Coordinates of C-alpha atoms in Angstrom, one line a residue:
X949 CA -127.5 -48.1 -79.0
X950 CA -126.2 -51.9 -78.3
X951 CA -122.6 -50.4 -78.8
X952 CA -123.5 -47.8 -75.9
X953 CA -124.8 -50.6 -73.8
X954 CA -121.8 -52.8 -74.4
X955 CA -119.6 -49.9 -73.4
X956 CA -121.6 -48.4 -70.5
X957 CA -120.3 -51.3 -67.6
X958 CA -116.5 -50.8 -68.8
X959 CA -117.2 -46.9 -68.3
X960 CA -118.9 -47.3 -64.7
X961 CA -116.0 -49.6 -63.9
X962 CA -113.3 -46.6 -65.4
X963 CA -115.1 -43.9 -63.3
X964 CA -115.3 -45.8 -60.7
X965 CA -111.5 -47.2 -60.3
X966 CA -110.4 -43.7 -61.2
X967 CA -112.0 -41.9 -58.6
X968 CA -111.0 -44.4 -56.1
X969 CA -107.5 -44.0 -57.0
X970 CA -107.7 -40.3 -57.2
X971 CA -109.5 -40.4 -53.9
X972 CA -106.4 -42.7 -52.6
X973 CA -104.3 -40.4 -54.0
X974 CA -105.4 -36.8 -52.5
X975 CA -106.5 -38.3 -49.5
X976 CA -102.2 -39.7 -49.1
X977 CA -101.0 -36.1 -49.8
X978 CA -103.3 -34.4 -47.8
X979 CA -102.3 -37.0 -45.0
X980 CA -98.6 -36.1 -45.6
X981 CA -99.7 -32.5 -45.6
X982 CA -101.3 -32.7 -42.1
X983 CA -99.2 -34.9 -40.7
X984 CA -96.2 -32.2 -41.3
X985 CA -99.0 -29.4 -40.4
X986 CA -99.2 -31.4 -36.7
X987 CA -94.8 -31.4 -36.4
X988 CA -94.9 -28.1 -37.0
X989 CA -97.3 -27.5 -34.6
X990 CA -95.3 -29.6 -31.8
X991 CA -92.3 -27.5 -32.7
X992 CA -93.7 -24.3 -32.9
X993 CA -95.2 -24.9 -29.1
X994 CA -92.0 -26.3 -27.7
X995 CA -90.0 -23.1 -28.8
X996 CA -92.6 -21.1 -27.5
X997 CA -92.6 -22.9 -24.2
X998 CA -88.8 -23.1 -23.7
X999 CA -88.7 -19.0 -24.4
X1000 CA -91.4 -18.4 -21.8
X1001 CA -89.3 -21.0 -19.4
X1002 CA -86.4 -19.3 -20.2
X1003 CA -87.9 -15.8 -18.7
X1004 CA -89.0 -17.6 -15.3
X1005 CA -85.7 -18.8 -15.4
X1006 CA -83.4 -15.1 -15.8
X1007 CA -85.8 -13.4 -13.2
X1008 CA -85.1 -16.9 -10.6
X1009 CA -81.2 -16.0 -11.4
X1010 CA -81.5 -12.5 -11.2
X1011 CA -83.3 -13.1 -7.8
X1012 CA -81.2 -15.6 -6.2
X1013 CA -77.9 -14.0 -7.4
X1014 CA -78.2 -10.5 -7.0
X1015 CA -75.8 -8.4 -5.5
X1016 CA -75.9 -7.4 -1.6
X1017 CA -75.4 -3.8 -2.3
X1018 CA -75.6 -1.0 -5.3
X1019 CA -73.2 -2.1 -8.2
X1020 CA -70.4 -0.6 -9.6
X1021 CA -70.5 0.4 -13.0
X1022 CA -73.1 -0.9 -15.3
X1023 CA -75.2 -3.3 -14.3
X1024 CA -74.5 -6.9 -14.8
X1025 CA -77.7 -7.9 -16.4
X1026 CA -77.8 -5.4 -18.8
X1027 CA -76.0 -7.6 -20.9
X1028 CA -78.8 -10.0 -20.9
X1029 CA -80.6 -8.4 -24.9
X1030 CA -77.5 -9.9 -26.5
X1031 CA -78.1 -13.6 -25.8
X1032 CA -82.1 -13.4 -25.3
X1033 CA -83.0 -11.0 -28.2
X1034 CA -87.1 -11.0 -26.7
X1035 CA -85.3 -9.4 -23.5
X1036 CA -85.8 -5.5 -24.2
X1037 CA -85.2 -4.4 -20.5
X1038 CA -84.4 -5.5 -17.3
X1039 CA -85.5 -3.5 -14.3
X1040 CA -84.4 -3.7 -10.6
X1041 CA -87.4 -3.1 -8.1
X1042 CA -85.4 -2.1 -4.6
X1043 CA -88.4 -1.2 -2.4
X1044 CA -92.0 -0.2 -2.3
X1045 CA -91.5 2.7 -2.9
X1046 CA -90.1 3.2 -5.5
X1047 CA -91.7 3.9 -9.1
X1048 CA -92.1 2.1 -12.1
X1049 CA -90.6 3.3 -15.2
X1050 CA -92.9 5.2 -17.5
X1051 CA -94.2 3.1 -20.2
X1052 CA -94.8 0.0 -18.0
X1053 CA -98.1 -0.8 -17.2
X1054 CA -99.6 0.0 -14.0
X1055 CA -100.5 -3.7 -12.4
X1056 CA -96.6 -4.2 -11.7
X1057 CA -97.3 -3.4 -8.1
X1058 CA -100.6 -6.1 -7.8
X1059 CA -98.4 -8.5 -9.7
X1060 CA -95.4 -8.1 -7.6
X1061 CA -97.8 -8.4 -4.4
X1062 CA -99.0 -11.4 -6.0
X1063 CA -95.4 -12.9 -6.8
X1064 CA -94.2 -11.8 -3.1
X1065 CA -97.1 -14.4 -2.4
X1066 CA -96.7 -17.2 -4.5
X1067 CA -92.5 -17.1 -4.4
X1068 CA -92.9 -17.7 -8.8
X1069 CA -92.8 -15.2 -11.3
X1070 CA -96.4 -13.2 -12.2
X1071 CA -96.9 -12.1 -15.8
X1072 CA -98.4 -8.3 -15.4
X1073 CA -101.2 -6.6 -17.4
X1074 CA -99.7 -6.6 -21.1
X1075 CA -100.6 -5.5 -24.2
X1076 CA -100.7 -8.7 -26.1
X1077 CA -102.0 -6.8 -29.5
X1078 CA -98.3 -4.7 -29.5
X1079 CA -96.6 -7.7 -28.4
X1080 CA -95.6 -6.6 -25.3
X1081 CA -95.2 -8.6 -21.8
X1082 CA -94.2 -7.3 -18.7
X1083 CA -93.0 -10.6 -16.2
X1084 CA -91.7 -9.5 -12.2
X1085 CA -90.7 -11.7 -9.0
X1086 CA -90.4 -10.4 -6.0
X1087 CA -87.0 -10.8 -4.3
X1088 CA -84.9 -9.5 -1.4
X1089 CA -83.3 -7.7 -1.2
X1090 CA -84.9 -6.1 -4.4
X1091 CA -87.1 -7.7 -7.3
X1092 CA -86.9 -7.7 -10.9
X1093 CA -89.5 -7.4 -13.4
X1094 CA -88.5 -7.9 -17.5
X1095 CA -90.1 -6.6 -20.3
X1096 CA -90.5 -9.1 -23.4
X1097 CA -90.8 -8.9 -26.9
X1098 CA -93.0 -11.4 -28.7
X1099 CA -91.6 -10.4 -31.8
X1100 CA -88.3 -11.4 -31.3
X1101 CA -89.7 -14.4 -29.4
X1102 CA -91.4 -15.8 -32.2
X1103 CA -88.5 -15.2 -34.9
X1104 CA -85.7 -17.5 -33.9
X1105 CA -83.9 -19.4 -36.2
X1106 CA -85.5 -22.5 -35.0
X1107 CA -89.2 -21.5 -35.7
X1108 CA -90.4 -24.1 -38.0
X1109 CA -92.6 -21.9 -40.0
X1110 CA -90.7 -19.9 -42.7
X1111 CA -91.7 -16.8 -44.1
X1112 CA -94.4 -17.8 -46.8
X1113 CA -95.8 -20.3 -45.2
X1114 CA -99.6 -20.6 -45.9
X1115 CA -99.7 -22.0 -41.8
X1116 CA -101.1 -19.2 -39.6
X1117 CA -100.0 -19.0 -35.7
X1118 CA -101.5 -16.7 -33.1
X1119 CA -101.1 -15.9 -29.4
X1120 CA -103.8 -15.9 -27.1
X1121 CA -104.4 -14.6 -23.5
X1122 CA -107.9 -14.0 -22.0
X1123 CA -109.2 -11.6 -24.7
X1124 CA -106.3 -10.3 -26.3
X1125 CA -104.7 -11.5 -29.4
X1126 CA -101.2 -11.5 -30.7
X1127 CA -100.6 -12.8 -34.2
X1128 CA -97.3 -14.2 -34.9
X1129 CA -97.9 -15.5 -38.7
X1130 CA -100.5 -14.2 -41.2
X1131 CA -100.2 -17.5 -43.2
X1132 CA -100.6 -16.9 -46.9
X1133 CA -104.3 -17.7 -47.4
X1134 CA -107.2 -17.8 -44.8
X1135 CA -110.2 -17.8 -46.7
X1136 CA -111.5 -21.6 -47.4
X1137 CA -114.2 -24.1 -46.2
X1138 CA -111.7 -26.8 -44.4
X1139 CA -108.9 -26.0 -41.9
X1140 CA -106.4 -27.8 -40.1
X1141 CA -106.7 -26.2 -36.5
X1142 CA -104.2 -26.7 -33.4
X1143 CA -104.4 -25.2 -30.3
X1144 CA -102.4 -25.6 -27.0
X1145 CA -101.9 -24.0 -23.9
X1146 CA -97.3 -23.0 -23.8
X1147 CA -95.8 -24.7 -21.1
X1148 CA -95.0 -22.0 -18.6
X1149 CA -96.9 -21.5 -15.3
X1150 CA -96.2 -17.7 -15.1
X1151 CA -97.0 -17.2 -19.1
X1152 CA -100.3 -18.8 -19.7
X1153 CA -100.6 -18.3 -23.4
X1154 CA -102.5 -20.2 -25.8
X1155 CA -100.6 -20.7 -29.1
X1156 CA -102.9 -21.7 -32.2
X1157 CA -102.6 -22.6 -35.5
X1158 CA -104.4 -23.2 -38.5
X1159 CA -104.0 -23.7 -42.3
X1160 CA -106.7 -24.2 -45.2
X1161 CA -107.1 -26.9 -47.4
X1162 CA -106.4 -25.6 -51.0
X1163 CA -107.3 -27.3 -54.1
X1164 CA -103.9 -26.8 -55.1
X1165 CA -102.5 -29.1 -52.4
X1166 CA -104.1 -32.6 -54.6
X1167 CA -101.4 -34.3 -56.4
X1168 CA -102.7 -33.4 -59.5
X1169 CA -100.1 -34.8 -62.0
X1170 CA -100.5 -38.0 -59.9
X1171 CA -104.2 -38.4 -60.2
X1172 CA -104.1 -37.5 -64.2
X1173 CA -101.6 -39.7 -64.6
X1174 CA -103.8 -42.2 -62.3
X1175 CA -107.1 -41.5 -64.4
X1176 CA -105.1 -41.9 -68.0
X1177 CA -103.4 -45.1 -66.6
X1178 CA -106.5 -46.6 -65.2
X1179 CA -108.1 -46.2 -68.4
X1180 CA -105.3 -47.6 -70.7
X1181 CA -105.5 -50.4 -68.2
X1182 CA -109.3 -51.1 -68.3
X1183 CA -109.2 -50.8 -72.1
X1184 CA -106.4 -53.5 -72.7
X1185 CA -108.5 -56.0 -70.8
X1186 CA -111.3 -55.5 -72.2
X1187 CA -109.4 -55.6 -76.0
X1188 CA -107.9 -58.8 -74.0
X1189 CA -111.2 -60.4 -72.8
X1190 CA -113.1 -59.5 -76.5
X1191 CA -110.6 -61.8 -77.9
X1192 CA -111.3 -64.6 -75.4
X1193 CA -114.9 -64.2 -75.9
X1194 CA -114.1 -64.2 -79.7
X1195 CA -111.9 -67.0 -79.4
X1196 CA -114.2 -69.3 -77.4
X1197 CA -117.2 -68.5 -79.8
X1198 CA -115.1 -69.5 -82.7
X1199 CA -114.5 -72.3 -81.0
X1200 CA -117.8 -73.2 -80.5
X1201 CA -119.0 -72.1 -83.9
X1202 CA -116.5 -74.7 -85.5
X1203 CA -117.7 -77.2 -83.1
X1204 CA -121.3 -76.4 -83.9
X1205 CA -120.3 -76.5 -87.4
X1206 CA -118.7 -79.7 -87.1
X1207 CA -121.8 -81.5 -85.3
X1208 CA -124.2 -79.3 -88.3
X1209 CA -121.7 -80.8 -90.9
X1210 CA -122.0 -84.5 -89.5
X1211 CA -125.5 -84.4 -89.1
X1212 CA -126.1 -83.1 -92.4
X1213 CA -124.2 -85.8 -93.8
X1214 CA -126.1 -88.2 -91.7
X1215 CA -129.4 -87.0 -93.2
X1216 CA -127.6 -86.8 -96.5
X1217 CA -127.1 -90.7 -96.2
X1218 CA -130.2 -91.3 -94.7
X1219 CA -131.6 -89.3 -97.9
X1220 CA -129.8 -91.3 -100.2
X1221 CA -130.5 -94.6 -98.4
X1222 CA -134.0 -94.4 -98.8
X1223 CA -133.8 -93.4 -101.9
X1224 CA -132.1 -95.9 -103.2
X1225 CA -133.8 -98.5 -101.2
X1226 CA -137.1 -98.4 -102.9
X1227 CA -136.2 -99.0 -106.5
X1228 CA -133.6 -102.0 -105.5
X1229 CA -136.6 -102.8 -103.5
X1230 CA -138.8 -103.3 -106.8
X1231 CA -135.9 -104.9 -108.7
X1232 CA -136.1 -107.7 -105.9
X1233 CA -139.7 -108.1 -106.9
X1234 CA -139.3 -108.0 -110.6
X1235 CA -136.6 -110.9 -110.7
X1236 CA -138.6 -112.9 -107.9
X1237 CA -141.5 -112.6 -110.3
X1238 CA -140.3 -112.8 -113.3
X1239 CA -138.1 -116.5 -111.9
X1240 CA -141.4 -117.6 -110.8
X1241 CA -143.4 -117.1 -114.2
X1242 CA -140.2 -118.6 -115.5
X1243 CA -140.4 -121.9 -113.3
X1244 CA -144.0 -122.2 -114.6
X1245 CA -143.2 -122.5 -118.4
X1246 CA -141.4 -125.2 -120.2
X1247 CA -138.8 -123.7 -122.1
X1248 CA -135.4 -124.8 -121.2
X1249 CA -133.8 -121.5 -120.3
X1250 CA -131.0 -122.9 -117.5
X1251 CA -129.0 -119.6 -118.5
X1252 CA -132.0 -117.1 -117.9
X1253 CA -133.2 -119.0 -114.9
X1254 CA -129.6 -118.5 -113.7
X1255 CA -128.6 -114.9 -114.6
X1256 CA -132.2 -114.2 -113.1
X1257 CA -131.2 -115.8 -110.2
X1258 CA -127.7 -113.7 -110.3
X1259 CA -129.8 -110.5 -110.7
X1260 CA -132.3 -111.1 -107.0
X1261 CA -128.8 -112.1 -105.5
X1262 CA -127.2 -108.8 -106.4
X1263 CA -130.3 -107.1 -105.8
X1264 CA -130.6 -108.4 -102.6
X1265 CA -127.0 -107.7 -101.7
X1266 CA -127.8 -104.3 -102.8
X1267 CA -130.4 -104.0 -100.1
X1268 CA -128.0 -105.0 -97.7
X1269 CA -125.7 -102.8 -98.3
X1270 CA -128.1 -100.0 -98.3
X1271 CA -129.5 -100.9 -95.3
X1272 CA -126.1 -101.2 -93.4
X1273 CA -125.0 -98.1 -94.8
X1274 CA -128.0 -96.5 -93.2
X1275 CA -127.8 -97.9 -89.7
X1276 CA -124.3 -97.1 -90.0
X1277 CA -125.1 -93.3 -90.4
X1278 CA -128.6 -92.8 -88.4
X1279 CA -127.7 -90.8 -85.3
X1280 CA -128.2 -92.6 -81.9
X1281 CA -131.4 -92.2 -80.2
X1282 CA -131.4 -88.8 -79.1
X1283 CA -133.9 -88.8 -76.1
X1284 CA -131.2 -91.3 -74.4
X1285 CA -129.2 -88.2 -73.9
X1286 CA -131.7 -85.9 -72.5
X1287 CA -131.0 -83.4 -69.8
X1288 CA -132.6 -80.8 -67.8
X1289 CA -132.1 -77.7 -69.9
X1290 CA -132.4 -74.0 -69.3
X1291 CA -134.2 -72.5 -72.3
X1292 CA -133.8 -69.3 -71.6
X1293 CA -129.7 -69.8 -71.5
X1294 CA -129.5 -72.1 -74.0
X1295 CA -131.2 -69.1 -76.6
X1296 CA -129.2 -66.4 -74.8
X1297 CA -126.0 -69.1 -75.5
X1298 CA -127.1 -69.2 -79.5
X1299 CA -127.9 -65.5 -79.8
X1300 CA -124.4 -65.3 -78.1
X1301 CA -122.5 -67.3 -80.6
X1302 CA -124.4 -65.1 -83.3
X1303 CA -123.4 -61.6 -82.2
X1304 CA -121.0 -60.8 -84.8
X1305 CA -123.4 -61.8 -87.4
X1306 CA -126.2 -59.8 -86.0
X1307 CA -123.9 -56.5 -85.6
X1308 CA -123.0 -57.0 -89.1
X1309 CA -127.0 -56.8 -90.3
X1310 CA -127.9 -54.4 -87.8
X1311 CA -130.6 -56.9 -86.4
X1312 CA -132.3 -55.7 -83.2
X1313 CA -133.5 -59.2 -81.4
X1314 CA -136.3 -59.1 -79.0
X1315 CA -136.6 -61.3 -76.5
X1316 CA -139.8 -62.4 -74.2
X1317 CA -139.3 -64.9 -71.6
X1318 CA -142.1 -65.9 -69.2
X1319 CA -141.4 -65.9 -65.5
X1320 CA -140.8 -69.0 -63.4
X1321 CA -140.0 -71.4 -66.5
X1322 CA -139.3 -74.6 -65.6
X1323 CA -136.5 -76.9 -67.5
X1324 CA -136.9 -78.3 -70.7
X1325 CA -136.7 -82.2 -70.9
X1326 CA -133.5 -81.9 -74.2
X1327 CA -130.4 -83.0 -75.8
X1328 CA -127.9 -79.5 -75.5
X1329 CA -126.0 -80.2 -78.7
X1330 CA -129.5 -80.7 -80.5
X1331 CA -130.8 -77.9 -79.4
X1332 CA -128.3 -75.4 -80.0
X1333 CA -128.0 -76.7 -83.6
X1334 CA -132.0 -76.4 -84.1
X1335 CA -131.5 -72.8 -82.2
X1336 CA -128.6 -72.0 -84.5
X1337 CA -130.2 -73.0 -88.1
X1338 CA -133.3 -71.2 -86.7
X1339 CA -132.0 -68.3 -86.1
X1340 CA -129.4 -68.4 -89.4
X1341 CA -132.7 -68.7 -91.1
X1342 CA -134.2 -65.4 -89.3
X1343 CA -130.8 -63.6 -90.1
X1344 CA -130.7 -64.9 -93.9
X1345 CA -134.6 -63.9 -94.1
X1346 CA -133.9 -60.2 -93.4
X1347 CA -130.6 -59.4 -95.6
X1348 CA -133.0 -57.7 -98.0
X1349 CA -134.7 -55.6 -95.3
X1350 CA -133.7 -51.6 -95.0
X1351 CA -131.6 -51.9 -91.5
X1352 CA -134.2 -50.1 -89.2
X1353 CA -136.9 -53.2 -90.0
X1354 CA -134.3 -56.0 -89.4
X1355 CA -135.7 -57.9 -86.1
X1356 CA -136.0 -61.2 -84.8
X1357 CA -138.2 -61.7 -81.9
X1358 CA -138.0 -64.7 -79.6
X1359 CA -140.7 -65.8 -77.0
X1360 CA -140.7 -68.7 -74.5
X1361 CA -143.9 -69.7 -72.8
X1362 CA -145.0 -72.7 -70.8
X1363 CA -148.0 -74.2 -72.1
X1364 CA -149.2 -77.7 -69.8
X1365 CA -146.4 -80.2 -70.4
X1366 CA -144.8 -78.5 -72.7
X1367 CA -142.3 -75.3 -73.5
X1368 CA -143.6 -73.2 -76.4
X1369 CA -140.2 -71.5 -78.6
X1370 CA -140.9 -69.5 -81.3
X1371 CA -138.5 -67.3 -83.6
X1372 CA -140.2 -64.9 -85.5
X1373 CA -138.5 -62.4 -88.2
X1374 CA -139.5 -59.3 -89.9
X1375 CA -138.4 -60.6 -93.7
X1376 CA -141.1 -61.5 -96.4
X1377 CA -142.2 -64.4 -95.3
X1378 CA -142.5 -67.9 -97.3
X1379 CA -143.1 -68.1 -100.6
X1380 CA -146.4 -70.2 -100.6
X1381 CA -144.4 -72.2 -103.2
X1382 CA -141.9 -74.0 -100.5
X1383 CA -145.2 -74.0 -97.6
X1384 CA -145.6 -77.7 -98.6
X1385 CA -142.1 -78.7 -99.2
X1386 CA -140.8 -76.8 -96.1
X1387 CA -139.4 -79.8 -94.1
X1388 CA -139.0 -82.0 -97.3
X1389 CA -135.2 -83.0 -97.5
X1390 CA -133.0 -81.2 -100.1
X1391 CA -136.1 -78.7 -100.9
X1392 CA -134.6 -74.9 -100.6
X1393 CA -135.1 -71.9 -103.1
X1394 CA -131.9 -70.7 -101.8
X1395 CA -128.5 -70.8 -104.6
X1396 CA -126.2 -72.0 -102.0
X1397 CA -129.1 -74.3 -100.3
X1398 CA -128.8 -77.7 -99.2
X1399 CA -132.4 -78.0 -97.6
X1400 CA -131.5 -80.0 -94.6
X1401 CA -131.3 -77.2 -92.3
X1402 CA -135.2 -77.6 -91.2
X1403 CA -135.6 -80.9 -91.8
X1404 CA -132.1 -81.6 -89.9
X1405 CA -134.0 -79.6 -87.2
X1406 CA -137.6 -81.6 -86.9
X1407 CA -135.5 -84.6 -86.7
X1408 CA -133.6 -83.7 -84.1
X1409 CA -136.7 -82.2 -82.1
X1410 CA -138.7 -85.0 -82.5
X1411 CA -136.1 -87.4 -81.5
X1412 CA -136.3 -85.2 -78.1
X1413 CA -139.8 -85.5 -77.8
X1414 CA -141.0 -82.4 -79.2
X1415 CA -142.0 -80.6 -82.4
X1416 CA -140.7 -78.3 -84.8
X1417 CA -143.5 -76.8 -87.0
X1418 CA -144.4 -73.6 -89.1
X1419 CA -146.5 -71.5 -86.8
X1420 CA -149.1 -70.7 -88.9
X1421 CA -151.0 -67.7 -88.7
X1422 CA -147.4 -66.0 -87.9
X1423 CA -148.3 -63.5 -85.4
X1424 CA -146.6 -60.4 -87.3
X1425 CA -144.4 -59.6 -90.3
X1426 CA -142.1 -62.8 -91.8
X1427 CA -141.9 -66.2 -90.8
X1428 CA -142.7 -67.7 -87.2
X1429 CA -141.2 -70.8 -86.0
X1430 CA -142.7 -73.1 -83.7
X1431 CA -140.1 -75.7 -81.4
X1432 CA -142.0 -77.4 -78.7
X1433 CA -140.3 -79.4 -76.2
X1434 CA -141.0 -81.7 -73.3
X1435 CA -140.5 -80.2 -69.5
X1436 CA -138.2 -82.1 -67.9
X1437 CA -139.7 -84.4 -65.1
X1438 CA -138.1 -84.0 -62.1
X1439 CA -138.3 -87.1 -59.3

């Protein structure tokens, strides 16, 4: 469960940097996609435009240039399919009166009247379906009317679309409907649409186009590739910022170590200094006695009186020694070097430095903090090494415990002028053996004991200002620890 928790911010951060990259990623190729979807649009509509020109433009030539009289042999616009394959006829109008071919629609006459009118070109009732058109101007001495092919319109070499493509194009005029491209899929929820009228006054046709957004369009290669690299990336710094964190909390463990080993050897010497001070301490007060009874007898004893006085020197250089050796190794007063202190961090710090230990026992740690704590009047270095020994304690105390019932709880409450600690386990407790020797120097029923941790720990919390004690009745399973500590005054 802690190794899901650990994980769970690194796999937010991977879904989320994926799908930002594969959202970068499609939303690039679908870019490209419409951007070529919009040329092909343009050139689609300006092909279509310079055909429909192009027909205003034969039946203005036809018009102006048209012979005075009936021509000889065939005439000369008959020619005109080769060049302009849409062309499928050419007719002469001479006169009123004369009738339209069969098969041309029978509004040539109102759009001739109308063309005699405007002097341009007047697109007659078509069949737009069939893709038919049917464009006259009127003229004199005759007028000319040509009949179009859309088909052949739309297929010139320099339509953009080829034959496959998934784009669809259509002709519109009024109500009728000419398709020009069937595209090769219509069916979908998003389209790209164009629409726009062709530039040709006499042709007013709408041309249209529109293609669907396919799932098979997304780079997919790209955004696998982007999802795999994004998550080869996240896991190497993550690899990369386990071993800083590892690196700076062995760094701090050997510096913690190093503090723990000095003031252990600190206490050691106090230890030893005391002692050692108490039975030189009686040998002074042997030898002063005994040269004083000797002063009151007669004897002559010069050399007894003088190794006598030999022994209270020695003694007393003894005592010196002792005593210097002691001030030489006492710590410094630690409530000179008191500081505002975070409690809260400073346990979330040592249960920090302590992670690898607690995933190797399995230990689920609790923690209870009250709200609005204010600081705590202590010495950092002090206090993590009381936090640390504390807490190696706990962890030591519940080796022999199956893994599900290893815990440590910690609570931090603020009781008048002081901030209340406490480090309870789940182990067996203390032997009612050590309960009066618990913060005795070198007492431990451990093998590989020295029995300073504790003691180290009172020490240094009473040289803060606070208290480290047993907390008696423990409130649950194991052993409870008490550390109370001054709240910083603030000016």
């Amino acid at each position: 469960m802690n190794g899901l928790r650990r994980i769970a911010p690194w796999l937010l951060a991977w879904l989320v940097l994926a799908a930002a990259g594969c959202a970068w990623l499609a939303q690039q190729r679908l870019q490209q996609l419409h951007d070529a979807f919009d040329t092909d649009a343009r050139i689609a509509h300006r092909v279509l435009s310079q055909r429909m020109v192009q027909h205003e433009a034969i039946l203005a030539t036809l018009v102006l240039l048209q012979p005075e009289g009936p021509a000889a042999g065939p005439a000369p616009w008959s020619a005109l399919a080769r060049p302009y394959p849409q062309v499928r006829e050419v007719l002469r109008h001479g006169d009123a009166a004369q009738a339209w071919p069969a098969g041309w629609p029978q509004g040539m006459d109102a759009a001739l009247a109308q063309s005699r009118a405007s002097g341009h070109a007047v697109l007659a009732r078509s069949d737009l379906a069939s893709g038919q058109l049917y464009l006259v101007q009127a003229g004199s001495p005759a007028s000319f009317a040509l009949h179009l092919d859309l088909h052949a319109t739309a297929s010139a070499d320099d339509w953009p679309l080829p034959a496959g493509s998934p784009v669809r194009a259509w002709l519109t005029l009024g109500s009728q409907r000419y398709e020009i491209q069937g595209g090769a899929e219509t069916a979908g929820r998003w389209h790209w649409r164009a629409e726009k009228t062709l530039a040709a006054a006499s042709q007013p046709l709408a041309l249209h186009m529109q293609q669907t957004v396919r799932a098979g369009m997304l780079p997919w290669a790209a955004m696998l590739g982007w999802v795999a690299g994004s998550a080869t990336l996240l896991a190497a710094l993550r690899q990369l910022l386990r071993q800083r964190v590892a690196r700076r909390r062995a760094e701090q463990l050997l510096q913690l170590g190093q503090v723990a080993r000095l003031n252990t050897l600190g206490e050691l010497a106090a230890g030893m200094a005391h002692e050692l001070n108490q039975p030189l301490t009686a040998v002074l007060a042997s030898s002063q006695a005994a040269q004083r009874l000797l002063a009151d007898d007669e004897p002559d004893m010069p050399l007894l009186r003088q190794a006598l006085a030999q022994a209270v020197a020695q003694a007393r250089r003894a005592s010196d020694v002792v005593t210097r050796l002691r001030r030489l190794v006492e710590r410094p007063d630690a409530a000179a070097r008191t500081s505002a202190i975070d409690l809260p961090q400073a346990a979330a710090d040592a249960l920090h430095l302590l992670e690898p230990q607690l995933a190797a026992h399995k230990a689920q740690v609790h923690t209870q903090f009250a709200p609005g704590l204010p600081a705590a009047s202590a010495d950092a270095v002090a206090l993590q090494q009381i936090l640390h020994n504390l807490l190696a304690n706990a962890l030591q105390a519940i080796e022999a415990m199956p893994p599900g019932e290893r815990q440590i709880w910690i609570t931090i409450a603020h009781q008048g002028a002081q901030l209340l600690l406490t480090v309870r386990d789940s182990g067996p407790g203390i032997a009612p053996d050590m309960l009066p020797r618990l913060f005795i120097p070198f007492a431990t029923n451990r093998d590989h004991g020295l029995g300073l941790g504790l003691t180290l720990s009172q020490s240094l919390a009473e040289a803060m200002g606070g208290s480290l004690q047993l907390h008696e009745p423990a409130p649950g399973p194991g052993a409870c620890f008490a550390l109370r500590l001054p709240v910083h005054a603030t000016r």
